[in-house]
Amino acid sequence: MVADRTHVDSLRWMAQGTKIFFDALAALPDDELDQPTALDGWTGKHLLAHVAANADALVNLTRWARTGEETPMYSSPEQRDADIEAGTRRPTAELRVWAAQAAAALDARLAELNEKQWTHRVRTAQGRMVPAEEIPWMRAREVMVHAADLGAGVGFDDLPSDFLATLIDDIAAKRSGGGGPALMLAARDQKCMWAVTGTGEPILLTGTVAGLAAYLSGRAADGVTGSGGQPAPELPRWL
């Protein structure tokens, strides 16, 4: 485990991740967004629509924090999925504009929150009640991880190492107790270890912080190895 993240950390990572994501997106020609990504069943347009819709959904949470009026991220999981599918049918140029404008609107709405409003509790799409201070972290995860999913030359090893260590903290906690395999993760490039509680004897896995973050989020397990050559168990996609 690493040190607890601060509100300032989350805002910094959100800004860094937004730049990384949109720089990667700018490098992709429109026709490549029609191609499949590493995310099963999703093209680049699915991914871009998801990131755009996520910003709109987080704007809803900032409104909730500011006004006290309950404003869910999405009206339902089905509506969330339908909005992403509808987004893929937009012209690519329009989809790019939506994503950029939604990101800018989220920045603006977060900047309006005062110290008290940051402490107001809102509900995530998974049903967790969290303080509004959690919103920048939620967005940082989306833009950072999905920048690596775009296939534009950005990998997990291009993301800030302090963000990656905190991401592992977050995912390890959320995967623990969920019925998956018990794991012990050791970073070769940092003096950090993480435990994921689960079924069976814990499997010791080693790798770089970037490799472990990619693996734990359900992406490729490149460079992540188990003791005695044991392969890393496959994990479902997270995020």
PDB file of C-alpha atoms in Angstrom:
ATOM      1  CA  MET A   1       0.000   0.000   0.000  1.00  0.00           C
ATOM      2  CA  VAL A   2       1.119   3.576  -0.639  1.00  0.00           C
ATOM      3  CA  ALA A   3       0.281   6.815   1.128  1.00  0.00           C
ATOM      4  CA  ASP A   4      -3.337   7.956   0.985  1.00  0.00           C
ATOM      5  CA  ARG A   5      -4.043  10.275  -1.906  1.00  0.00           C
ATOM      6  CA  THR A   6      -5.053  13.858  -1.209  1.00  0.00           C
ATOM      7  CA  HIS A   7      -7.629  16.061  -2.884  1.00  0.00           C
ATOM      8  CA  VAL A   8      -4.763  18.006  -4.476  1.00  0.00           C
ATOM      9  CA  ASP A   9      -3.337  14.732  -5.851  1.00  0.00           C
ATOM     10  CA  SER A  10      -6.657  13.830  -7.443  1.00  0.00           C
ATOM     11  CA  LEU A  11      -7.044  17.225  -9.111  1.00  0.00           C
ATOM     12  CA  ARG A  12      -3.478  17.039 -10.405  1.00  0.00           C
ATOM     13  CA  TRP A  13      -3.944  13.537 -11.822  1.00  0.00           C
ATOM     14  CA  MET A  14      -7.238  14.529 -13.405  1.00  0.00           C
ATOM     15  CA  ALA A  15      -5.542  17.422 -15.211  1.00  0.00           C
ATOM     16  CA  GLN A  16      -2.584  15.261 -16.261  1.00  0.00           C
ATOM     17  CA  GLY A  17      -4.853  12.447 -17.414  1.00  0.00           C
ATOM     18  CA  THR A  18      -7.063  14.772 -19.419  1.00  0.00           C
ATOM     19  CA  LYS A  19      -4.030  16.088 -21.284  1.00  0.00           C
ATOM     20  CA  ILE A  20      -2.639  12.584 -21.862  1.00  0.00           C
ATOM     21  CA  PHE A  21      -5.990  11.318 -23.145  1.00  0.00           C
ATOM     22  CA  PHE A  22      -6.681  14.199 -25.531  1.00  0.00           C
ATOM     23  CA  ASP A  23      -3.101  14.297 -26.804  1.00  0.00           C
ATOM     24  CA  ALA A  24      -3.409  10.573 -27.600  1.00  0.00           C
ATOM     25  CA  LEU A  25      -6.804  11.119 -29.201  1.00  0.00           C
ATOM     26  CA  ALA A  26      -5.426  13.917 -31.393  1.00  0.00           C
ATOM     27  CA  ALA A  27      -2.826  11.495 -32.750  1.00  0.00           C
ATOM     28  CA  LEU A  28      -5.499   9.069 -33.964  1.00  0.00           C
ATOM     29  CA  PRO A  29      -6.962   9.550 -37.462  1.00  0.00           C
ATOM     30  CA  ASP A  30     -10.758   9.389 -37.594  1.00  0.00           C
ATOM     31  CA  ASP A  31     -10.824   6.046 -39.397  1.00  0.00           C
ATOM     32  CA  GLU A  32      -8.825   4.382 -36.615  1.00  0.00           C
ATOM     33  CA  LEU A  33     -11.574   5.210 -34.138  1.00  0.00           C
ATOM     34  CA  ASP A  34     -13.798   2.830 -36.117  1.00  0.00           C
ATOM     35  CA  GLN A  35     -11.410  -0.039 -35.384  1.00  0.00           C
ATOM     36  CA  PRO A  36     -11.699  -2.457 -32.432  1.00  0.00           C
ATOM     37  CA  THR A  37      -9.791  -1.658 -29.261  1.00  0.00           C
ATOM     38  CA  ALA A  38      -8.335  -4.052 -26.705  1.00  0.00           C
ATOM     39  CA  LEU A  39     -11.625  -3.717 -24.811  1.00  0.00           C
ATOM     40  CA  ASP A  40     -13.859  -6.564 -25.899  1.00  0.00           C
ATOM     41  CA  GLY A  41     -16.673  -5.390 -28.171  1.00  0.00           C
ATOM     42  CA  TRP A  42     -15.631  -1.737 -28.168  1.00  0.00           C
ATOM     43  CA  THR A  43     -14.285   0.351 -31.018  1.00  0.00           C
ATOM     44  CA  GLY A  44     -12.434   3.599 -30.477  1.00  0.00           C
ATOM     45  CA  LYS A  45     -15.747   5.415 -30.906  1.00  0.00           C
ATOM     46  CA  HIS A  46     -17.290   3.376 -28.082  1.00  0.00           C
ATOM     47  CA  LEU A  47     -14.357   4.348 -25.900  1.00  0.00           C
ATOM     48  CA  LEU A  48     -14.576   8.027 -26.806  1.00  0.00           C
ATOM     49  CA  ALA A  49     -18.349   8.095 -26.270  1.00  0.00           C
ATOM     50  CA  HIS A  50     -17.846   6.454 -22.878  1.00  0.00           C
ATOM     51  CA  VAL A  51     -15.258   9.040 -21.794  1.00  0.00           C
ATOM     52  CA  ALA A  52     -17.498  11.886 -22.994  1.00  0.00           C
ATOM     53  CA  ALA A  53     -20.583  10.468 -21.268  1.00  0.00           C
ATOM     54  CA  ASN A  54     -18.563   9.919 -18.096  1.00  0.00           C
ATOM     55  CA  ALA A  55     -17.711  13.618 -17.933  1.00  0.00           C
ATOM     56  CA  ASP A  56     -21.387  14.511 -18.365  1.00  0.00           C
ATOM     57  CA  ALA A  57     -22.292  12.044 -15.601  1.00  0.00           C
ATOM     58  CA  LEU A  58     -19.728  13.512 -13.219  1.00  0.00           C
ATOM     59  CA  VAL A  59     -21.118  16.987 -13.946  1.00  0.00           C
ATOM     60  CA  ASN A  60     -24.379  15.605 -12.544  1.00  0.00           C
ATOM     61  CA  LEU A  61     -22.571  14.733  -9.316  1.00  0.00           C
ATOM     62  CA  THR A  62     -21.032  18.201  -9.054  1.00  0.00           C
ATOM     63  CA  ARG A  63     -24.538  19.651  -9.403  1.00  0.00           C
ATOM     64  CA  TRP A  64     -25.707  17.354  -6.595  1.00  0.00           C
ATOM     65  CA  ALA A  65     -22.805  18.491  -4.395  1.00  0.00           C
ATOM     66  CA  ARG A  66     -23.421  22.165  -5.156  1.00  0.00           C
ATOM     67  CA  THR A  67     -27.224  22.277  -4.827  1.00  0.00           C
ATOM     68  CA  GLY A  68     -28.049  19.337  -2.559  1.00  0.00           C
ATOM     69  CA  GLU A  69     -30.550  18.132  -5.175  1.00  0.00           C
ATOM     70  CA  GLU A  70     -30.040  14.442  -5.892  1.00  0.00           C
ATOM     71  CA  THR A  71     -28.757  14.116  -9.456  1.00  0.00           C
ATOM     72  CA  PRO A  72     -27.609  10.575 -10.338  1.00  0.00           C
ATOM     73  CA  MET A  73     -24.742   9.990 -12.730  1.00  0.00           C
ATOM     74  CA  TYR A  74     -27.006   7.983 -15.052  1.00  0.00           C
ATOM     75  CA  SER A  75     -30.728   7.354 -15.008  1.00  0.00           C
ATOM     76  CA  SER A  76     -29.993   3.612 -15.241  1.00  0.00           C
ATOM     77  CA  PRO A  77     -27.212   1.226 -16.356  1.00  0.00           C
ATOM     78  CA  GLU A  78     -29.255   0.512 -19.469  1.00  0.00           C
ATOM     79  CA  GLN A  79     -29.444   4.215 -20.323  1.00  0.00           C
ATOM     80  CA  ARG A  80     -25.694   4.536 -19.822  1.00  0.00           C
ATOM     81  CA  ASP A  81     -25.057   1.730 -22.310  1.00  0.00           C
ATOM     82  CA  ALA A  82     -27.629   3.136 -24.751  1.00  0.00           C
ATOM     83  CA  ASP A  83     -25.986   6.573 -24.617  1.00  0.00           C
ATOM     84  CA  ILE A  84     -22.601   5.032 -25.472  1.00  0.00           C
ATOM     85  CA  GLU A  85     -24.077   3.112 -28.403  1.00  0.00           C
ATOM     86  CA  ALA A  86     -25.843   6.250 -29.639  1.00  0.00           C
ATOM     87  CA  GLY A  87     -22.561   8.108 -29.387  1.00  0.00           C
ATOM     88  CA  THR A  88     -20.862   5.649 -31.730  1.00  0.00           C
ATOM     89  CA  ARG A  89     -23.357   6.595 -34.445  1.00  0.00           C
ATOM     90  CA  ARG A  90     -22.377  10.251 -34.319  1.00  0.00           C
ATOM     91  CA  PRO A  91     -19.950  11.615 -36.919  1.00  0.00           C
ATOM     92  CA  THR A  92     -16.430  11.254 -35.552  1.00  0.00           C
ATOM     93  CA  ALA A  93     -15.769  15.012 -35.609  1.00  0.00           C
ATOM     94  CA  GLU A  94     -18.927  15.586 -33.565  1.00  0.00           C
ATOM     95  CA  LEU A  95     -17.885  12.878 -31.121  1.00  0.00           C
ATOM     96  CA  ARG A  96     -14.500  14.544 -30.617  1.00  0.00           C
ATOM     97  CA  VAL A  97     -16.195  17.884 -29.904  1.00  0.00           C
ATOM     98  CA  TRP A  98     -18.577  16.264 -27.412  1.00  0.00           C
ATOM     99  CA  ALA A  99     -15.703  14.681 -25.504  1.00  0.00           C
ATOM    100  CA  ALA A 100     -13.708  17.934 -25.370  1.00  0.00           C
ATOM    101  CA  GLN A 101     -16.684  20.092 -24.375  1.00  0.00           C
ATOM    102  CA  ALA A 102     -17.806  17.620 -21.707  1.00  0.00           C
ATOM    103  CA  ALA A 103     -14.304  17.570 -20.207  1.00  0.00           C
ATOM    104  CA  ALA A 104     -14.173  21.373 -20.153  1.00  0.00           C
ATOM    105  CA  ALA A 105     -17.630  21.568 -18.552  1.00  0.00           C
ATOM    106  CA  LEU A 106     -16.554  19.175 -15.802  1.00  0.00           C
ATOM    107  CA  ASP A 107     -13.462  21.288 -15.087  1.00  0.00           C
ATOM    108  CA  ALA A 108     -15.629  24.403 -14.861  1.00  0.00           C
ATOM    109  CA  ARG A 109     -18.251  22.836 -12.575  1.00  0.00           C
ATOM    110  CA  LEU A 110     -15.632  21.412 -10.211  1.00  0.00           C
ATOM    111  CA  ALA A 111     -13.982  24.832  -9.979  1.00  0.00           C
ATOM    112  CA  GLU A 112     -17.281  26.244  -8.680  1.00  0.00           C
ATOM    113  CA  LEU A 113     -17.437  23.971  -5.611  1.00  0.00           C
ATOM    114  CA  ASN A 114     -16.574  25.569  -2.288  1.00  0.00           C
ATOM    115  CA  GLU A 115     -14.853  23.885   0.643  1.00  0.00           C
ATOM    116  CA  LYS A 116     -18.106  22.731   2.246  1.00  0.00           C
ATOM    117  CA  GLN A 117     -19.602  21.463  -1.014  1.00  0.00           C
ATOM    118  CA  TRP A 118     -16.554  19.237  -1.612  1.00  0.00           C
ATOM    119  CA  THR A 119     -17.595  17.325   1.535  1.00  0.00           C
ATOM    120  CA  HIS A 120     -21.197  16.753   0.421  1.00  0.00           C
ATOM    121  CA  ARG A 121     -21.925  13.093  -0.277  1.00  0.00           C
ATOM    122  CA  VAL A 122     -22.986  11.867  -3.701  1.00  0.00           C
ATOM    123  CA  ARG A 123     -23.672   8.413  -5.111  1.00  0.00           C
ATOM    124  CA  THR A 124     -21.465   6.699  -7.689  1.00  0.00           C
ATOM    125  CA  ALA A 125     -22.836   4.584 -10.523  1.00  0.00           C
ATOM    126  CA  GLN A 126     -22.000   1.524  -8.386  1.00  0.00           C
ATOM    127  CA  GLY A 127     -24.176   2.830  -5.549  1.00  0.00           C
ATOM    128  CA  ARG A 128     -21.395   3.940  -3.170  1.00  0.00           C
ATOM    129  CA  MET A 129     -21.957   7.145  -1.203  1.00  0.00           C
ATOM    130  CA  VAL A 130     -18.758   9.203  -1.332  1.00  0.00           C
ATOM    131  CA  PRO A 131     -17.765  12.835  -0.693  1.00  0.00           C
ATOM    132  CA  ALA A 132     -17.639  15.047  -3.769  1.00  0.00           C
ATOM    133  CA  GLU A 133     -13.862  15.160  -3.285  1.00  0.00           C
ATOM    134  CA  GLU A 134     -13.915  11.706  -4.883  1.00  0.00           C
ATOM    135  CA  ILE A 135     -15.084  13.072  -8.256  1.00  0.00           C
ATOM    136  CA  PRO A 136     -11.645  14.203  -9.552  1.00  0.00           C
ATOM    137  CA  TRP A 137     -10.190  10.795  -8.666  1.00  0.00           C
ATOM    138  CA  MET A 138     -13.036   9.042 -10.491  1.00  0.00           C
ATOM    139  CA  ARG A 139     -12.307  11.149 -13.570  1.00  0.00           C
ATOM    140  CA  ALA A 140      -8.524  10.712 -13.301  1.00  0.00           C
ATOM    141  CA  ARG A 141      -8.962   6.925 -13.446  1.00  0.00           C
ATOM    142  CA  GLU A 142     -11.144   7.176 -16.541  1.00  0.00           C
ATOM    143  CA  VAL A 143      -8.908   9.421 -18.612  1.00  0.00           C
ATOM    144  CA  MET A 144      -5.621   7.820 -17.543  1.00  0.00           C
ATOM    145  CA  VAL A 145      -6.632   4.190 -18.064  1.00  0.00           C
ATOM    146  CA  HIS A 146      -8.601   4.805 -21.236  1.00  0.00           C
ATOM    147  CA  ALA A 147      -5.729   6.795 -22.734  1.00  0.00           C
ATOM    148  CA  ALA A 148      -3.843   3.496 -22.660  1.00  0.00           C
ATOM    149  CA  ASP A 149      -6.854   1.704 -24.183  1.00  0.00           C
ATOM    150  CA  LEU A 150      -7.019   4.023 -27.210  1.00  0.00           C
ATOM    151  CA  GLY A 151      -4.164   2.268 -29.011  1.00  0.00           C
ATOM    152  CA  ALA A 152      -2.454   5.558 -29.830  1.00  0.00           C
ATOM    153  CA  GLY A 153       0.957   4.644 -28.460  1.00  0.00           C
ATOM    154  CA  VAL A 154       0.225   5.433 -24.804  1.00  0.00           C
ATOM    155  CA  GLY A 155       0.825   2.579 -22.357  1.00  0.00           C
ATOM    156  CA  PHE A 156       0.501   2.213 -18.613  1.00  0.00           C
ATOM    157  CA  ASP A 157       4.227   2.882 -18.352  1.00  0.00           C
ATOM    158  CA  ASP A 158       3.557   6.372 -19.762  1.00  0.00           C
ATOM    159  CA  LEU A 159       1.284   7.225 -16.819  1.00  0.00           C
ATOM    160  CA  PRO A 160       2.582   8.886 -13.610  1.00  0.00           C
ATOM    161  CA  SER A 161       4.007   6.300 -11.225  1.00  0.00           C
ATOM    162  CA  ASP A 162       2.363   7.846  -8.156  1.00  0.00           C
ATOM    163  CA  PHE A 163      -1.007   7.656  -9.917  1.00  0.00           C
ATOM    164  CA  LEU A 164      -0.384   4.007 -10.839  1.00  0.00           C
ATOM    165  CA  ALA A 165       0.507   3.033  -7.259  1.00  0.00           C
ATOM    166  CA  THR A 166      -2.665   4.704  -5.997  1.00  0.00           C
ATOM    167  CA  LEU A 167      -4.690   3.034  -8.748  1.00  0.00           C
ATOM    168  CA  ILE A 168      -3.420  -0.351  -7.556  1.00  0.00           C
ATOM    169  CA  ASP A 169      -4.435   0.600  -3.996  1.00  0.00           C
ATOM    170  CA  ASP A 170      -7.935   1.356  -5.237  1.00  0.00           C
ATOM    171  CA  ILE A 171      -8.421  -1.714  -7.418  1.00  0.00           C
ATOM    172  CA  ALA A 172      -6.889  -4.096  -4.859  1.00  0.00           C
ATOM    173  CA  ALA A 173      -9.369  -2.863  -2.252  1.00  0.00           C
ATOM    174  CA  LYS A 174     -12.321  -3.184  -4.632  1.00  0.00           C
ATOM    175  CA  ARG A 175     -11.327  -6.665  -5.875  1.00  0.00           C
ATOM    176  CA  SER A 176     -10.770  -7.973  -2.340  1.00  0.00           C
ATOM    177  CA  GLY A 177     -13.460 -10.260  -0.996  1.00  0.00           C
ATOM    178  CA  GLY A 178     -15.143 -10.533  -4.372  1.00  0.00           C
ATOM    179  CA  GLY A 179     -14.611 -14.246  -4.953  1.00  0.00           C
ATOM    180  CA  GLY A 180     -11.596 -13.889  -7.218  1.00  0.00           C
ATOM    181  CA  PRO A 181      -8.152 -15.368  -6.552  1.00  0.00           C
ATOM    182  CA  ALA A 182      -6.130 -14.232  -3.548  1.00  0.00           C
ATOM    183  CA  LEU A 183      -3.074 -12.299  -4.716  1.00  0.00           C
ATOM    184  CA  MET A 184       0.065 -10.693  -3.333  1.00  0.00           C
ATOM    185  CA  LEU A 185       1.502  -8.076  -5.681  1.00  0.00           C
ATOM    186  CA  ALA A 186       5.112  -6.912  -5.378  1.00  0.00           C
ATOM    187  CA  ALA A 187       6.487  -4.000  -7.408  1.00  0.00           C
ATOM    188  CA  ARG A 188      10.039  -4.482  -8.642  1.00  0.00           C
ATOM    189  CA  ASP A 189      10.574  -0.763  -9.234  1.00  0.00           C
ATOM    190  CA  GLN A 190       9.060   0.514  -5.977  1.00  0.00           C
ATOM    191  CA  LYS A 191       9.156  -0.815  -2.422  1.00  0.00           C
ATOM    192  CA  CYS A 192       5.428  -1.498  -2.445  1.00  0.00           C
ATOM    193  CA  MET A 193       3.271  -4.563  -1.945  1.00  0.00           C
ATOM    194  CA  TRP A 194      -0.472  -5.029  -2.183  1.00  0.00           C
ATOM    195  CA  ALA A 195      -2.789  -7.800  -1.035  1.00  0.00           C
ATOM    196  CA  VAL A 196      -6.004  -8.837  -2.747  1.00  0.00           C
ATOM    197  CA  THR A 197      -8.050 -11.123  -0.516  1.00  0.00           C
ATOM    198  CA  GLY A 198      -9.882 -13.923  -2.264  1.00  0.00           C
ATOM    199  CA  THR A 199     -10.076 -17.662  -2.724  1.00  0.00           C
ATOM    200  CA  GLY A 200      -7.181 -20.101  -2.273  1.00  0.00           C
ATOM    201  CA  GLU A 201      -3.654 -19.511  -1.127  1.00  0.00           C
ATOM    202  CA  PRO A 202      -2.350 -16.088  -2.180  1.00  0.00           C
ATOM    203  CA  ILE A 203      -0.435 -16.134  -5.454  1.00  0.00           C
ATOM    204  CA  LEU A 204       2.684 -13.960  -5.365  1.00  0.00           C
ATOM    205  CA  LEU A 205       3.002 -11.866  -8.524  1.00  0.00           C
ATOM    206  CA  THR A 206       5.846  -9.483  -9.334  1.00  0.00           C
ATOM    207  CA  GLY A 207       6.158  -6.779 -11.963  1.00  0.00           C
ATOM    208  CA  THR A 208       6.632  -3.072 -12.415  1.00  0.00           C
ATOM    209  CA  VAL A 209       4.047  -0.722 -10.983  1.00  0.00           C
ATOM    210  CA  ALA A 210       2.841  -0.064 -14.545  1.00  0.00           C
ATOM    211  CA  GLY A 211       2.595  -3.771 -15.335  1.00  0.00           C
ATOM    212  CA  LEU A 212       0.784  -4.567 -12.095  1.00  0.00           C
ATOM    213  CA  ALA A 213      -1.683  -1.705 -12.625  1.00  0.00           C
ATOM    214  CA  ALA A 214      -2.433  -2.907 -16.149  1.00  0.00           C
ATOM    215  CA  TYR A 215      -2.865  -6.493 -14.970  1.00  0.00           C
ATOM    216  CA  LEU A 216      -5.039  -5.660 -11.972  1.00  0.00           C
ATOM    217  CA  SER A 217      -7.326  -3.539 -14.169  1.00  0.00           C
ATOM    218  CA  GLY A 218      -7.935  -6.551 -16.394  1.00  0.00           C
ATOM    219  CA  ARG A 219      -5.574  -5.576 -19.191  1.00  0.00           C
ATOM    220  CA  ALA A 220      -2.499  -7.465 -20.437  1.00  0.00           C
ATOM    221  CA  ALA A 221      -0.291  -9.211 -17.878  1.00  0.00           C
ATOM    222  CA  ASP A 222       2.927  -8.408 -19.778  1.00  0.00           C
ATOM    223  CA  GLY A 223       5.917  -8.593 -17.455  1.00  0.00           C
ATOM    224  CA  VAL A 224       3.846  -9.818 -14.491  1.00  0.00           C
ATOM    225  CA  THR A 225       5.129 -13.194 -13.285  1.00  0.00           C
ATOM    226  CA  GLY A 226       4.217 -15.567 -10.503  1.00  0.00           C
ATOM    227  CA  SER A 227       6.591 -17.351  -8.153  1.00  0.00           C
ATOM    228  CA  GLY A 228       8.013 -20.509  -9.678  1.00  0.00           C
ATOM    229  CA  GLY A 229       6.889 -19.411 -13.115  1.00  0.00           C
ATOM    230  CA  GLN A 230       3.220 -19.646 -12.162  1.00  0.00           C
ATOM    231  CA  PRO A 231       1.127 -17.677 -14.682  1.00  0.00           C
ATOM    232  CA  ALA A 232      -0.892 -14.726 -13.475  1.00  0.00           C
ATOM    233  CA  PRO A 233      -4.574 -15.719 -13.250  1.00  0.00           C
ATOM    234  CA  GLU A 234      -6.827 -13.927 -15.712  1.00  0.00           C
ATOM    235  CA  LEU A 235      -8.883 -11.134 -14.198  1.00  0.00           C
ATOM    236  CA  PRO A 236     -12.083  -9.544 -15.531  1.00  0.00           C
ATOM    237  CA  ARG A 237     -11.897  -6.013 -16.854  1.00  0.00           C
ATOM    238  CA  TRP A 238     -12.141  -3.269 -14.269  1.00  0.00           C
ATOM    239  CA  LEU A 239     -13.179   0.219 -15.517  1.00  0.00           C
TER     240      LEU A 239
END
